[in-house]
Short mmCIF file of C-alpha atoms in Angstrom, two decimals:
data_model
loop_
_atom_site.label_atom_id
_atom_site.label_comp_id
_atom_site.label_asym_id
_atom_site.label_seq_id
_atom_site.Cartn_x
_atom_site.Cartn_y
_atom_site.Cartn_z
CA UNK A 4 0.10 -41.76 85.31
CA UNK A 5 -0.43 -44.16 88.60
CA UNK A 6 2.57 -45.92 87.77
CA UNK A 7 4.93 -43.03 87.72
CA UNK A 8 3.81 -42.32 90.91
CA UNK A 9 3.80 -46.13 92.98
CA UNK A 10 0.44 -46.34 92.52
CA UNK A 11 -1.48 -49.88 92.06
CA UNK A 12 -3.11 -50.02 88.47
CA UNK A 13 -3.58 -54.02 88.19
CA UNK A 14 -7.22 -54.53 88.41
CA UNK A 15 -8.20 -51.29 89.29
CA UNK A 16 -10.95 -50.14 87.47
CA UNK A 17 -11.17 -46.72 85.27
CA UNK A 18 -13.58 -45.28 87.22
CA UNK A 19 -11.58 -45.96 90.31
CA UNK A 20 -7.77 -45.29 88.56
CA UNK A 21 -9.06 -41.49 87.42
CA UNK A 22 -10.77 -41.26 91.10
CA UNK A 23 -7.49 -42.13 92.46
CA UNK A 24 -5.52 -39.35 89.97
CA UNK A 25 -8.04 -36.86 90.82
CA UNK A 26 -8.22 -37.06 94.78
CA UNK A 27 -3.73 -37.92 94.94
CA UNK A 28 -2.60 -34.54 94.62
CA UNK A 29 -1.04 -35.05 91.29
CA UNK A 30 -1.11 -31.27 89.77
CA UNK A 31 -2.72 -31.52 86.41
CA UNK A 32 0.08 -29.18 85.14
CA UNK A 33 2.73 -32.22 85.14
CA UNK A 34 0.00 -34.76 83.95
CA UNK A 35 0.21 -32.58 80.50
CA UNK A 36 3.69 -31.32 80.58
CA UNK A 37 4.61 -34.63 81.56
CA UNK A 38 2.87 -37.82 83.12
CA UNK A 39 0.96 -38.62 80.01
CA UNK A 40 4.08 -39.07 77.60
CA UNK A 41 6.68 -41.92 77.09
CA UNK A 42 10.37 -41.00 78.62
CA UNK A 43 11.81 -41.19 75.26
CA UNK A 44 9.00 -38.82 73.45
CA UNK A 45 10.15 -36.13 71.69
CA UNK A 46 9.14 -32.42 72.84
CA UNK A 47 7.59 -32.37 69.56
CA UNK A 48 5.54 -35.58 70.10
CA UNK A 49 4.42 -33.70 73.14
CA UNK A 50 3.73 -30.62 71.46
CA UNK A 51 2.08 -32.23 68.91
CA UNK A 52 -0.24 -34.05 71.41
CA UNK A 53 -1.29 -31.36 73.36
CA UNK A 54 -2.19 -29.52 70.27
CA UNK A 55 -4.38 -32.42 69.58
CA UNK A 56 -5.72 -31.92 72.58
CA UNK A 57 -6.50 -28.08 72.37
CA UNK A 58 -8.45 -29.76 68.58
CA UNK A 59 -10.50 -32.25 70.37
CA UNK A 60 -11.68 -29.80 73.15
CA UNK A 61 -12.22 -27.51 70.38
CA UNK A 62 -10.36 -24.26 71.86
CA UNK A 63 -10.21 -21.40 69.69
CA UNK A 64 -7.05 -19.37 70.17
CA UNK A 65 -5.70 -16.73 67.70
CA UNK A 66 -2.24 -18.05 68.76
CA UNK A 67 -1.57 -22.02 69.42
CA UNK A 68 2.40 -21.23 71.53
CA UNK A 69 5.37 -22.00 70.60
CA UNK A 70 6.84 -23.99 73.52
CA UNK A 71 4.66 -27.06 75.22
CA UNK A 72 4.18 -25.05 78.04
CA UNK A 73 1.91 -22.58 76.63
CA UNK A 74 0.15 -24.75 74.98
CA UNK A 75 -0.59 -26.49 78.38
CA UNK A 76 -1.46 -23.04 79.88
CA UNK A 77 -3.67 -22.18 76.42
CA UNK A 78 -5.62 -25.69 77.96
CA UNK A 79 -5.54 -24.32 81.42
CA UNK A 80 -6.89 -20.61 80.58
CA UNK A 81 -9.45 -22.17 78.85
CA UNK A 82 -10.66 -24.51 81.14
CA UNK A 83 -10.87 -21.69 84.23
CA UNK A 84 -13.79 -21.78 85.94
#
């Protein structure tokens, strides 16, 4: 994600790299439409992965969405605070 955006990632810690992400104004929409996928994936590799996603956070939705971005807003309506 820091490299798409010019950012240094070369020893920079994790702590400090997802400190960096949080506090850049990156919008957490395009990190998981976008940022945290390969150029060449597939829409259904990112489909696929946010799905896994919506599994590991263990959402439970009656409907998982067709296109990637409702499963990225299933993630987001869930995680409203």
């Amino acid at each position: 994600i820091l490299k798409r955006y010019g950012k240094p990632i070369r020893g920079v810690s994790r702590a400090d790299r997802i400190y960096t992400i949080l506090h850049s104004g990156i919008k957490a929409r395009s990190i998981l439409s976008q940022d945290i996928f390969q150029d060449n994936d597939t829409q259904n590799v990112r489909k696929d992965r946010v799905k896994r996603l919506i599994e590991e956070l263990g959402i439970n939705t009656s409907r998982l969405g067709v296109t990637l971005d409702e499963r990225v807003d299933i993630v987001f309506n869930e995680l409203r605070i």
